[in-house]
Amino acid sequence: MTEKRKKNKKVLAAASLLAICVTFFAASSLYFDSSKSLNDSYLNLSHFNPNATLNYEIFSNGEIIEKGNKQFDKSGSIKIDTSSYLTPEKEGKLAYRFDIQSGPQQNQTDNSAVNFLIKLDRKTGGIEYTGSGLAEFSKILVSDGSNTLETSADWAGYFAGDNLFNTMDSKNRNLMKLAFQNYNLQNDGDVDREPPVVEVLFGDPSADGVSDVQARYSAAMIMMTEQLSAVMMQQAFIIGTFFDAKMQLETQRKLQELMARAHKDYHPSEQICRFGTFVKSLAHSERAFELDMRALNKALLNEALSVQHDSAGEGSKQSVLNRINQFSTKYCNPRDNNDSLDALCSTLTAATPAQRERFNKDVDFFRTIDGKLTLDANFADGTLTNEEEDIFALALNLYMPNSFDTMETNDVTENPVSQYNARRHASIVAAAQNSFINIVGMKTSAPPGQATVAPGAWPPNILPPPPPAPALTENTGWTFMKAFIRELGLPGMTDAEIHAYLGERPSYYAQMEVLTKKIYESPNFYTNLYDKPENVDRIGAAIDAIGLMSMRDRFDSSLRREMLTGLLVEDALQTHIESNTVRIFKNIQDEQPTLRN
């Protein structure tokens, strides 16, 4: 190769240094223009934003031979003279490293950057380039003025190329352009483009020894690693969100399970409410019958002791006359004694149905007491009813057929033993009649309840409005017992029939009859046991409680039975005790020494 040819080749190679047109807001170009003389060789960057800044470094064989910082002029151009680096005596590789900061653009808050590295082999004239900062997959156009080659940047905006002029026409290498954009070269200056993303500067500042793999893929791998790390962090956040959602859903499910269990466990059934309603007035009724027992016991004790102003206060004769008069006017049945009581029962020969209902009730325990669940009796209110009179007459016939004669003062002082014996007899009678008094007291009418309005069972804001709650004449448990008795009987059972069976105000005995017996005769009781286990347990507890109350009544009855049994045994042994006492006393007297005067 001649010296002149070698010189021309270097000039043409330098002339091929690139013109770069990157899509900012106005297209730009970078080109190297060469005339016949080397002194006219230069690099020209034109059509850039006037605010852009160029940082450049020039390397020769890996050493920095020039670097600087320049501001684009008002026309957006910068011209760099490269003639001194392309002289014939210069050999080796020449590299240009450019960092173009576009400056703030309209509607942007950051600067756009384009970085590229151009390497020139001054011996062979081969040119390589690499860079970053383009939009992804941007077109790259290489032109010699007449022919154009097209390639593109990768997804990260990186670009590279080598052996640039191997296919170019050597006679047209005095003007070469390398454009990076998505339009052809003719429209570069007229088409607005989004600026490329500012990327990290690529390449070794020396530009020597940089492999093709490093130039093409290292930065992309770095960015990929960074992207994967970011994605992994996002995935960790997503997985954490899944865990949070899982815990939240499990917590909500647990709360819903507990809520459902609470609704199931603490929702009372109709059956348990029925027990609670029925026992509403039981304690009140028990206190009332205890008061009736005391009143009846006091009245019978006054009769036994012939208290002044009592029917037996004038002695046994007057007491017998009073009883005969009562019998002949109220209890005498003319058909008794072989239809021969007409003379004694003259006032009852044409008796009304109400009068005939009372015949022989002074001796008929079943019709007077045992056959009824509730007695129309209240011995504490000071008002005498027919049933109270019948009960008192029956008690006198059972326990006091004869009254004591009135004793004078001298009789008491002369024979006090007779008074003692009379009181002893009265105590035995009082103990015997105590069972009768308890039976009567348990069957006396319950006290009246207070008027009220039935509590509603509807939510406060229910639509349409529910019917008004019925007014209750008496707010008592036995009010609901009457409705229950109607369920057991015929659907058309009247109130009068219910009152005849249960009583107008059911007694303690009648209420216990319903709680301990009648309630279990209803089929609904057994179907209502098909309920939540907790409600079944509550029903069992209610049954046990009622059973305990019934057992307590039976225990009190057993105590009375034990006392009566003891009295019967003592009365049966009384004769033997007296005879043995006399015999023992006589033997003691016989064995004592005779006292001598």
Coordinates of C-alpha atoms in Angstrom, one line a residue:
M1 CA 0.0 0.0 0.0
T2 CA 1.4 3.4 -1.0
E3 CA 1.9 6.2 1.5
K4 CA -0.7 8.3 -0.3
R5 CA -3.3 5.5 -0.3
K6 CA -2.7 4.9 3.3
K7 CA -3.2 8.6 4.1
N8 CA -6.4 8.7 2.1
K9 CA -7.8 5.6 3.9
K10 CA -7.2 7.2 7.3
V11 CA -8.9 10.4 6.1
L12 CA -11.9 8.4 4.9
A13 CA -12.0 6.4 8.1
A14 CA -12.1 9.6 10.2
A15 CA -14.7 11.0 7.9
S16 CA -16.9 8.1 8.7
L17 CA -17.2 9.0 12.4
L18 CA -20.8 9.1 13.1
A19 CA -23.7 11.5 13.1
I20 CA -26.2 10.4 15.9
C21 CA -29.7 11.5 15.7
V22 CA -31.5 10.6 19.0
T23 CA -35.2 11.2 19.5
F24 CA -35.4 13.9 22.2
F25 CA -38.0 16.6 21.5
A26 CA -36.1 17.7 18.3
A27 CA -34.1 15.3 16.1
S28 CA -30.4 15.7 16.3
S29 CA -27.4 14.5 14.2
L30 CA -23.8 13.8 14.7
Y31 CA -21.5 13.5 11.6
F32 CA -17.9 13.7 10.6
D33 CA -17.3 15.8 7.5
S34 CA -13.9 15.6 5.6
S35 CA -12.6 17.5 2.7
K36 CA -9.6 16.5 0.6
S37 CA -7.3 17.9 3.3
L38 CA -6.9 16.4 6.8
N39 CA -6.9 19.8 8.3
D40 CA -10.6 20.1 7.5
S41 CA -11.6 16.9 9.4
Y42 CA -13.9 17.4 12.3
L43 CA -16.9 16.0 14.3
N44 CA -20.1 17.9 14.1
L45 CA -23.1 17.4 16.5
S46 CA -26.1 19.4 15.3
H47 CA -29.8 19.9 15.9
F48 CA -29.6 19.2 19.6
N49 CA -31.5 21.1 22.2
P50 CA -29.7 24.3 23.0
N51 CA -29.8 23.4 26.7
A52 CA -28.0 20.1 26.1
T53 CA -24.5 19.5 27.5
L54 CA -21.7 17.4 26.0
N55 CA -19.1 15.6 28.1
Y56 CA -16.6 13.9 25.9
E57 CA -13.3 12.0 26.3
I58 CA -10.9 11.0 23.5
F59 CA -8.6 8.0 23.9
S60 CA -5.6 6.9 22.0
N61 CA -4.4 3.4 22.6
G62 CA -6.3 3.4 25.9
E63 CA -4.9 6.7 27.2
I64 CA -7.0 9.9 27.5
I65 CA -5.6 12.5 25.2
E66 CA -8.4 15.0 25.4
K67 CA -11.5 15.5 27.5
G68 CA -13.9 18.3 28.1
N69 CA -17.3 19.7 28.6
K70 CA -19.2 21.8 26.1
Q71 CA -22.5 23.5 25.9
F72 CA -24.5 23.3 22.7
D73 CA -24.9 26.7 21.0
K74 CA -28.2 28.3 20.2
S75 CA -28.6 26.3 17.0
G76 CA -28.0 23.0 19.0
S77 CA -24.6 22.3 17.4
I78 CA -21.1 21.5 18.6
K79 CA -18.0 21.1 16.3
I80 CA -14.9 19.2 17.4
D81 CA -11.8 19.2 15.4
T82 CA -10.3 15.7 14.9
S83 CA -7.6 16.4 12.3
S84 CA -4.7 16.2 14.7
Y85 CA -5.6 12.7 15.7
L86 CA -5.6 11.3 12.1
T87 CA -2.2 12.2 11.0
P88 CA -0.2 9.5 9.1
E89 CA 2.2 9.0 12.0
K90 CA -0.7 8.2 14.4
E91 CA -1.4 4.5 14.7
G92 CA -3.5 2.2 16.9
K93 CA -7.0 2.6 18.1
L94 CA -8.7 5.9 18.6
A95 CA -11.9 6.1 20.7
Y96 CA -14.5 8.8 21.4
R97 CA -16.7 8.6 24.4
F98 CA -19.7 11.0 24.5
D99 CA -22.2 11.7 27.2
I100 CA -25.0 14.0 26.0
Q101 CA -27.3 15.5 28.7
S102 CA -30.3 16.9 26.9
G103 CA -31.3 19.2 29.8
P104 CA -34.8 19.6 31.2
Q105 CA -37.6 19.4 28.6
Q106 CA -41.1 20.5 28.5
N107 CA -43.4 18.3 30.7
Q108 CA -40.3 16.6 32.1
T109 CA -38.7 16.7 35.5
D110 CA -35.4 14.9 34.7
N111 CA -32.7 15.0 32.1
S112 CA -32.5 12.7 29.1
A113 CA -29.0 11.2 28.5
V114 CA -27.4 9.4 25.5
N115 CA -24.1 7.7 26.0
F116 CA -22.1 6.2 23.2
L117 CA -18.5 5.0 22.5
I118 CA -17.0 5.1 19.0
K119 CA -13.7 3.2 18.3
L120 CA -11.7 3.8 15.2
D121 CA -8.9 1.5 14.0
R122 CA -6.5 4.0 12.4
K123 CA -4.7 1.2 10.7
T124 CA -7.6 -0.6 9.1
G125 CA -10.2 2.1 9.1
G126 CA -12.7 -0.2 10.8
I127 CA -15.3 1.5 13.1
E128 CA -17.1 0.0 16.1
Y129 CA -19.8 1.7 18.2
T130 CA -21.7 1.0 21.3
G131 CA -24.0 3.0 23.5
S132 CA -27.2 3.4 25.5
G133 CA -30.1 5.8 26.1
L134 CA -32.4 5.1 23.2
A135 CA -36.0 4.1 23.4
E136 CA -36.5 0.3 23.3
F137 CA -36.2 -1.2 19.9
S138 CA -35.4 2.1 18.3
K139 CA -34.3 2.0 14.6
I140 CA -30.6 2.5 13.8
L141 CA -29.9 3.8 10.3
V142 CA -26.4 3.7 8.8
S143 CA -26.0 5.8 5.6
D144 CA -23.2 6.7 3.2
G145 CA -25.3 9.3 1.5
S146 CA -26.9 7.0 -1.1
N147 CA -27.3 3.6 0.7
T148 CA -28.9 2.9 4.1
L149 CA -28.6 0.0 6.4
E150 CA -31.1 -0.5 9.1
T151 CA -30.8 -2.2 12.5
S152 CA -32.3 -1.6 15.9
A153 CA -31.6 -1.2 19.6
D154 CA -32.5 -3.9 22.1
W155 CA -35.3 -3.8 24.7
A156 CA -33.1 -1.9 27.1
G157 CA -32.1 0.8 24.7
Y158 CA -28.6 -0.5 24.2
F159 CA -27.0 -0.6 20.8
A160 CA -23.7 -1.8 19.3
G161 CA -22.1 -2.5 15.9
D162 CA -18.8 -3.4 14.3
N163 CA -17.2 -3.6 10.8
L164 CA -19.3 -0.7 9.9
F165 CA -17.8 0.1 6.5
N166 CA -17.1 -3.4 5.1
T167 CA -20.0 -3.1 2.7
M168 CA -19.8 0.6 1.9
D169 CA -18.6 2.2 -1.3
S170 CA -15.1 3.5 -0.6
K171 CA -15.5 6.6 -2.9
N172 CA -18.5 7.9 -0.8
R173 CA -16.9 7.6 2.6
N174 CA -16.1 11.3 2.8
L175 CA -19.6 11.8 4.4
M176 CA -21.1 9.1 6.7
K177 CA -24.0 9.3 9.1
L178 CA -25.2 7.0 11.8
A179 CA -28.7 7.8 13.0
F180 CA -30.6 6.3 15.9
Q181 CA -34.3 6.8 15.7
N182 CA -37.6 5.5 14.5
Y183 CA -37.8 7.7 11.4
N184 CA -35.8 8.0 8.2
L185 CA -33.1 10.6 7.9
Q186 CA -35.2 13.1 5.9
N187 CA -37.7 13.5 8.7
D188 CA -35.3 13.7 11.6
G189 CA -35.6 17.4 12.1
D190 CA -39.4 17.6 11.9
V191 CA -40.8 14.7 14.0
D192 CA -41.2 15.0 17.8
R193 CA -40.2 12.0 19.8
E194 CA -40.3 11.0 23.4
P195 CA -36.8 11.3 24.9
P196 CA -35.0 8.1 25.7
V197 CA -34.7 7.0 29.3
V198 CA -31.6 8.1 31.0
E199 CA -29.4 5.0 31.6
V200 CA -26.1 4.3 33.3
L201 CA -23.2 5.1 31.1
F202 CA -21.9 1.9 29.4
G203 CA -18.4 0.9 28.6
D204 CA -14.9 1.2 30.0
P205 CA -13.6 4.8 29.7
S206 CA -10.5 3.4 28.0
A207 CA -12.6 1.6 25.4
D208 CA -9.7 -0.8 24.8
G209 CA -10.1 -4.5 25.7
V210 CA -13.9 -4.3 25.9
S211 CA -15.3 -7.5 24.6
D212 CA -18.3 -7.8 22.4
V213 CA -20.2 -9.8 25.0
Q214 CA -19.6 -7.2 27.7
A215 CA -20.5 -4.4 25.3
R216 CA -23.8 -6.0 24.3
Y217 CA -25.0 -8.0 27.3
S218 CA -23.3 -7.0 30.6
A219 CA -25.4 -3.9 31.2
A220 CA -28.5 -5.7 30.1
M221 CA -27.8 -8.5 32.6
I222 CA -27.2 -5.9 35.3
M223 CA -30.5 -4.3 34.5
M224 CA -32.2 -7.7 34.3
T225 CA -30.8 -8.7 37.7
E226 CA -32.0 -5.4 39.1
Q227 CA -35.4 -6.0 37.5
L228 CA -35.6 -9.5 38.8
S229 CA -34.7 -8.3 42.3
A230 CA -37.4 -5.7 42.1
V231 CA -39.9 -8.4 40.9
M232 CA -38.8 -10.7 43.6
M233 CA -39.5 -8.0 46.2
Q234 CA -42.8 -7.4 44.6
Q235 CA -43.5 -11.1 44.7
A236 CA -42.5 -11.2 48.4
F237 CA -45.0 -8.4 49.0
I238 CA -47.6 -10.3 47.0
I239 CA -46.9 -13.5 49.0
G240 CA -47.0 -11.5 52.2
T241 CA -50.4 -10.1 51.1
F242 CA -51.6 -13.6 50.5
F243 CA -50.5 -14.6 54.0
D244 CA -52.2 -11.5 55.4
A245 CA -55.4 -12.4 53.4
K246 CA -55.2 -16.0 54.6
M247 CA -54.9 -14.9 58.2
Q248 CA -57.7 -12.3 57.7
L249 CA -60.0 -14.8 56.2
E250 CA -59.2 -17.4 58.8
T251 CA -59.9 -14.9 61.5
Q252 CA -63.1 -13.8 59.9
R253 CA -64.2 -17.5 59.6
K254 CA -63.3 -18.1 63.2
L255 CA -65.3 -15.1 64.3
Q256 CA -68.2 -16.2 62.2
E257 CA -68.0 -19.7 63.7
L258 CA -68.0 -18.2 67.2
M259 CA -70.9 -16.0 66.2
A260 CA -72.8 -19.0 64.8
R261 CA -72.0 -21.0 67.9
A262 CA -73.2 -18.2 70.1
H263 CA -76.4 -18.0 68.2
K264 CA -76.8 -21.7 68.5
D265 CA -75.8 -22.0 72.1
Y266 CA -77.6 -18.9 73.5
H267 CA -80.8 -19.0 71.5
P268 CA -83.4 -20.3 73.9
S269 CA -86.1 -22.6 72.7
E270 CA -89.9 -22.4 73.2
Q271 CA -89.8 -25.3 75.6
I272 CA -87.3 -23.7 78.0
C273 CA -89.3 -20.5 77.9
R274 CA -92.4 -22.4 78.8
F275 CA -90.8 -23.7 81.9
G276 CA -89.6 -20.3 82.9
T277 CA -93.0 -18.8 82.3
F278 CA -94.9 -21.5 84.2
V279 CA -92.8 -21.1 87.4
K280 CA -93.4 -17.3 87.3
S281 CA -95.9 -17.3 90.1
L282 CA -95.0 -20.5 91.9
A283 CA -93.1 -18.9 94.8
H284 CA -95.8 -16.3 95.3
S285 CA -98.4 -19.0 95.4
E286 CA -96.4 -21.0 97.9
R287 CA -96.1 -18.1 100.3
A288 CA -99.9 -17.6 100.0
F289 CA -100.7 -21.2 100.9
E290 CA -98.4 -21.1 103.9
L291 CA -100.4 -18.1 105.2
D292 CA -103.6 -20.0 104.6
M293 CA -102.3 -22.9 106.6
R294 CA -101.5 -20.7 109.6
A295 CA -105.0 -19.1 109.4
L296 CA -106.8 -22.5 109.2
N297 CA -104.6 -24.0 112.0
K298 CA -105.4 -21.0 114.3
A299 CA -109.2 -21.4 113.6
L300 CA -109.2 -25.1 114.4
L301 CA -107.0 -24.6 117.5
N302 CA -109.5 -22.0 118.7
E303 CA -112.3 -24.5 118.3
A304 CA -110.4 -27.1 120.2
L305 CA -109.6 -24.8 123.1
S306 CA -113.1 -23.2 123.2
V307 CA -111.8 -19.7 122.8
Q308 CA -114.3 -17.0 123.7
H309 CA -116.6 -15.8 120.9
D310 CA -115.8 -19.0 119.0
S311 CA -118.6 -21.5 118.0
A312 CA -117.4 -23.8 120.9
G313 CA -116.8 -21.0 123.3
E314 CA -120.1 -21.8 125.2
G315 CA -119.2 -25.4 125.8
S316 CA -119.9 -28.7 124.1
K317 CA -123.7 -28.4 124.3
Q318 CA -123.8 -25.2 122.4
S319 CA -121.2 -26.5 119.9
V320 CA -123.3 -29.6 119.2
L321 CA -126.4 -27.4 118.6
N322 CA -124.5 -25.2 116.2
R323 CA -123.3 -28.2 114.3
I324 CA -126.7 -29.7 114.1
N325 CA -128.2 -26.4 112.9
Q326 CA -125.4 -26.2 110.2
F327 CA -126.0 -29.7 109.1
S328 CA -129.8 -29.4 108.8
T329 CA -129.6 -26.2 106.8
K330 CA -126.6 -26.9 104.5
Y331 CA -125.4 -30.5 104.4
C332 CA -128.4 -32.7 105.2
N333 CA -129.7 -34.9 102.3
P334 CA -133.3 -35.8 102.9
R335 CA -132.8 -39.1 101.0
D336 CA -130.2 -40.3 103.5
N337 CA -131.0 -42.8 106.3
N338 CA -133.5 -44.6 104.1
D339 CA -135.2 -41.4 103.1
S340 CA -136.1 -40.6 106.7
L341 CA -134.4 -37.3 107.3
D342 CA -137.3 -35.2 106.1
A343 CA -138.0 -34.0 109.6
L344 CA -134.5 -32.9 110.2
C345 CA -133.9 -31.5 106.7
S346 CA -137.2 -29.9 106.3
T347 CA -135.7 -26.7 104.7
L348 CA -133.9 -28.8 102.1
T349 CA -136.6 -31.0 100.7
A350 CA -137.0 -28.7 97.7
A351 CA -133.3 -27.8 97.4
T352 CA -131.8 -25.9 94.4
P353 CA -129.0 -27.4 92.4
A354 CA -126.5 -25.2 94.3
Q355 CA -127.8 -26.5 97.6
R356 CA -127.8 -30.1 96.5
E357 CA -124.2 -29.7 95.5
R358 CA -123.3 -29.1 99.1
F359 CA -125.1 -32.2 100.5
N360 CA -122.8 -34.3 102.7
K361 CA -119.7 -32.2 101.9
D362 CA -119.0 -32.0 105.7
V363 CA -118.2 -35.7 105.6
D364 CA -117.1 -36.2 101.9
F365 CA -113.3 -35.7 101.7
F366 CA -113.1 -36.5 98.0
R367 CA -115.7 -33.9 96.9
T368 CA -114.7 -31.3 99.4
I369 CA -110.9 -31.5 99.0
D370 CA -109.3 -34.4 97.2
G371 CA -111.2 -34.2 93.9
K372 CA -110.2 -30.6 93.2
L373 CA -106.9 -29.1 92.1
T374 CA -107.9 -25.7 93.4
L375 CA -110.2 -24.7 96.3
D376 CA -112.0 -21.5 96.3
A377 CA -110.7 -20.7 99.7
N378 CA -108.6 -17.9 101.3
F379 CA -108.6 -18.1 105.1
A380 CA -106.6 -14.9 105.4
D381 CA -108.9 -12.5 103.7
G382 CA -111.7 -12.3 106.3
T383 CA -114.4 -13.4 103.8
L384 CA -116.2 -16.7 104.2
T385 CA -116.9 -18.7 101.1
N386 CA -119.0 -21.9 100.8
E387 CA -115.9 -24.0 100.2
E388 CA -114.2 -22.5 103.3
E389 CA -117.2 -23.4 105.4
D390 CA -117.3 -26.9 103.9
I391 CA -113.6 -27.4 104.7
F392 CA -114.0 -26.2 108.3
A393 CA -117.1 -28.5 108.9
L394 CA -115.2 -31.5 107.5
A395 CA -112.2 -30.7 109.7
L396 CA -114.4 -30.5 112.8
N397 CA -116.0 -33.9 112.0
L398 CA -112.6 -35.5 111.4
Y399 CA -110.6 -34.2 114.4
M400 CA -113.1 -32.7 116.9
P401 CA -116.4 -34.6 117.0
N402 CA -116.9 -33.4 120.6
S403 CA -115.8 -30.2 122.3
F404 CA -114.6 -29.9 125.8
D405 CA -117.0 -28.8 128.5
T406 CA -116.5 -25.4 130.0
M407 CA -114.5 -25.8 133.2
E408 CA -115.1 -23.7 136.3
T409 CA -112.3 -22.1 138.3
N410 CA -112.8 -24.5 141.2
D411 CA -112.6 -27.5 138.8
V412 CA -109.2 -26.3 137.6
T413 CA -107.8 -25.8 141.1
E414 CA -109.2 -29.0 142.6
N415 CA -108.3 -31.2 139.6
P416 CA -105.5 -29.7 137.5
V417 CA -104.7 -33.0 135.9
S418 CA -107.9 -32.9 133.9
Q419 CA -106.8 -29.6 132.4
Y420 CA -103.4 -31.1 131.6
N421 CA -105.1 -34.2 129.9
A422 CA -107.3 -31.9 127.9
R423 CA -104.4 -29.9 126.5
R424 CA -102.5 -33.1 125.8
H425 CA -105.4 -34.4 123.8
A426 CA -105.6 -31.0 122.0
S427 CA -101.9 -31.2 121.0
I428 CA -102.4 -34.7 119.6
V429 CA -105.4 -33.5 117.6
A430 CA -103.4 -30.5 116.3
A431 CA -100.5 -32.7 115.2
A432 CA -103.0 -35.1 113.4
Q433 CA -104.8 -32.3 111.6
N434 CA -101.5 -30.7 110.4
S435 CA -101.5 -33.0 107.4
F436 CA -105.1 -32.0 106.6
I437 CA -104.1 -28.3 106.9
N438 CA -101.2 -28.8 104.6
I439 CA -103.3 -30.4 101.9
V440 CA -105.9 -27.7 102.1
G441 CA -103.3 -25.0 102.1
M442 CA -101.6 -26.3 98.9
K443 CA -105.0 -26.3 97.2
T444 CA -106.1 -22.8 98.2
S445 CA -106.4 -20.2 95.4
A446 CA -103.3 -18.3 94.3
P447 CA -103.3 -14.6 95.0
P448 CA -104.3 -12.3 92.1
G449 CA -101.5 -11.1 89.8
Q450 CA -100.9 -7.5 88.5
A451 CA -102.3 -6.3 85.3
T452 CA -99.8 -5.8 82.5
V453 CA -99.2 -6.0 78.8
A454 CA -97.7 -9.1 77.3
P455 CA -94.0 -8.5 76.3
G456 CA -93.5 -8.4 72.5
A457 CA -91.3 -10.9 70.7
W458 CA -90.6 -8.7 67.6
P459 CA -87.6 -6.5 66.6
P460 CA -88.2 -2.8 67.3
N461 CA -88.2 -1.7 63.7
I462 CA -90.0 -4.6 62.0
L463 CA -92.1 -3.8 59.0
P464 CA -95.0 -4.0 58.6
P465 CA -95.7 -3.2 62.3
P466 CA -96.7 -6.2 64.3
P467 CA -100.1 -6.5 66.0
P468 CA -100.2 -4.9 69.4
A469 CA -99.3 -7.1 72.4
P470 CA -102.4 -8.3 74.2
A471 CA -103.2 -6.9 77.7
L472 CA -102.9 -9.4 80.5
T473 CA -105.4 -9.1 83.3
E474 CA -102.9 -10.9 85.6
N475 CA -99.2 -11.3 84.8
T476 CA -98.8 -14.8 86.4
G477 CA -97.5 -18.1 85.3
W478 CA -100.9 -19.8 85.6
T479 CA -102.3 -17.5 83.0
F480 CA -100.2 -19.3 80.5
M481 CA -100.9 -22.6 82.1
K482 CA -104.6 -22.2 81.1
A483 CA -103.6 -21.8 77.5
F484 CA -101.5 -24.9 77.8
I485 CA -104.4 -26.9 79.2
R486 CA -106.4 -25.8 76.1
E487 CA -103.7 -27.4 74.0
L488 CA -104.1 -30.6 75.8
G489 CA -107.9 -30.6 75.6
L490 CA -110.3 -30.0 72.8
P491 CA -109.6 -26.9 70.6
G492 CA -113.0 -25.5 71.6
M493 CA -112.5 -25.9 75.3
T494 CA -114.1 -22.9 77.1
D495 CA -112.7 -20.8 79.9
A496 CA -115.4 -22.1 82.2
E497 CA -114.3 -25.7 81.6
I498 CA -110.6 -24.8 82.2
H499 CA -111.6 -23.0 85.4
A500 CA -113.6 -26.0 86.6
Y501 CA -110.5 -28.3 86.1
L502 CA -107.6 -26.0 87.0
G503 CA -109.3 -23.3 89.0
E504 CA -109.8 -19.6 88.3
R505 CA -106.6 -18.8 90.0
P506 CA -104.7 -22.1 90.1
S507 CA -103.3 -23.1 93.5
Y508 CA -99.8 -24.2 94.2
Y509 CA -100.9 -27.8 94.0
A510 CA -102.5 -27.2 90.6
Q511 CA -99.4 -25.4 89.3
M512 CA -97.1 -28.3 90.4
E513 CA -99.6 -30.7 88.8
V514 CA -98.9 -29.0 85.5
L515 CA -95.2 -28.7 85.9
T516 CA -94.6 -32.3 87.2
K517 CA -97.2 -34.2 85.1
K518 CA -99.3 -32.4 82.6
I519 CA -96.5 -30.8 80.7
Y520 CA -95.1 -34.2 79.8
E521 CA -98.4 -35.3 78.5
S522 CA -98.1 -33.0 75.5
P523 CA -96.6 -34.4 72.3
N524 CA -95.0 -31.0 71.7
F525 CA -92.7 -31.6 74.7
Y526 CA -91.1 -34.5 73.0
T527 CA -90.9 -32.9 69.5
N528 CA -89.3 -29.8 71.1
L529 CA -86.5 -32.0 72.4
Y530 CA -85.3 -32.2 68.8
D531 CA -83.3 -29.0 69.5
K532 CA -79.8 -27.7 70.0
P533 CA -77.9 -29.8 72.6
E534 CA -77.5 -26.8 74.9
N535 CA -81.2 -26.2 74.9
V536 CA -81.8 -29.9 75.6
D537 CA -79.4 -29.6 78.6
R538 CA -81.3 -26.5 79.8
I539 CA -84.6 -28.4 79.6
G540 CA -83.0 -31.2 81.6
A541 CA -81.8 -28.7 84.2
A542 CA -85.3 -27.2 84.4
I543 CA -86.8 -30.7 84.9
D544 CA -84.3 -31.5 87.6
A545 CA -85.1 -28.2 89.4
I546 CA -88.8 -28.9 89.3
G547 CA -88.1 -32.5 90.4
L548 CA -86.2 -31.1 93.4
M549 CA -89.2 -28.9 94.4
S550 CA -91.5 -31.9 94.2
M551 CA -89.0 -34.0 96.2
R552 CA -89.0 -31.2 98.8
D553 CA -92.8 -31.4 99.1
R554 CA -92.6 -35.2 99.5
F555 CA -89.9 -34.8 102.1
D556 CA -92.1 -32.4 104.2
S557 CA -94.9 -35.0 103.8
S558 CA -92.6 -37.7 105.0
L559 CA -91.8 -35.7 108.1
R560 CA -95.5 -35.3 108.9
R561 CA -96.0 -39.0 108.3
E562 CA -93.2 -39.8 110.6
M563 CA -94.6 -37.6 113.3
L564 CA -98.1 -39.1 113.0
T565 CA -96.6 -42.6 113.1
G566 CA -94.8 -41.7 116.3
L567 CA -98.1 -40.4 117.8
L568 CA -99.9 -43.6 116.9
V569 CA -97.2 -45.7 118.5
E570 CA -97.2 -43.6 121.6
D571 CA -101.0 -43.7 121.9
A572 CA -101.0 -47.5 121.4
L573 CA -98.4 -47.8 124.2
Q574 CA -100.1 -45.4 126.6
T575 CA -102.1 -48.0 128.5
H576 CA -99.1 -50.2 128.9
I577 CA -97.0 -47.3 130.1
E578 CA -99.5 -46.3 132.7
S579 CA -100.0 -49.8 134.1
N580 CA -96.2 -50.3 134.2
T581 CA -95.7 -47.0 135.9
V582 CA -98.3 -47.9 138.6
R583 CA -96.7 -51.3 139.1
I584 CA -93.2 -49.8 139.4
F585 CA -94.4 -47.2 141.8
K586 CA -96.2 -49.8 144.0
N587 CA -93.2 -52.0 144.2
I588 CA -91.0 -49.2 145.3
Q589 CA -93.5 -48.4 148.0
D590 CA -93.6 -52.0 149.2
E591 CA -89.9 -52.3 149.4
Q592 CA -89.4 -49.2 151.5
P593 CA -89.0 -49.9 155.3
T594 CA -91.9 -49.2 157.5
L595 CA -91.3 -46.0 159.4
R596 CA -91.9 -46.5 163.0
N597 CA -93.0 -43.8 165.3

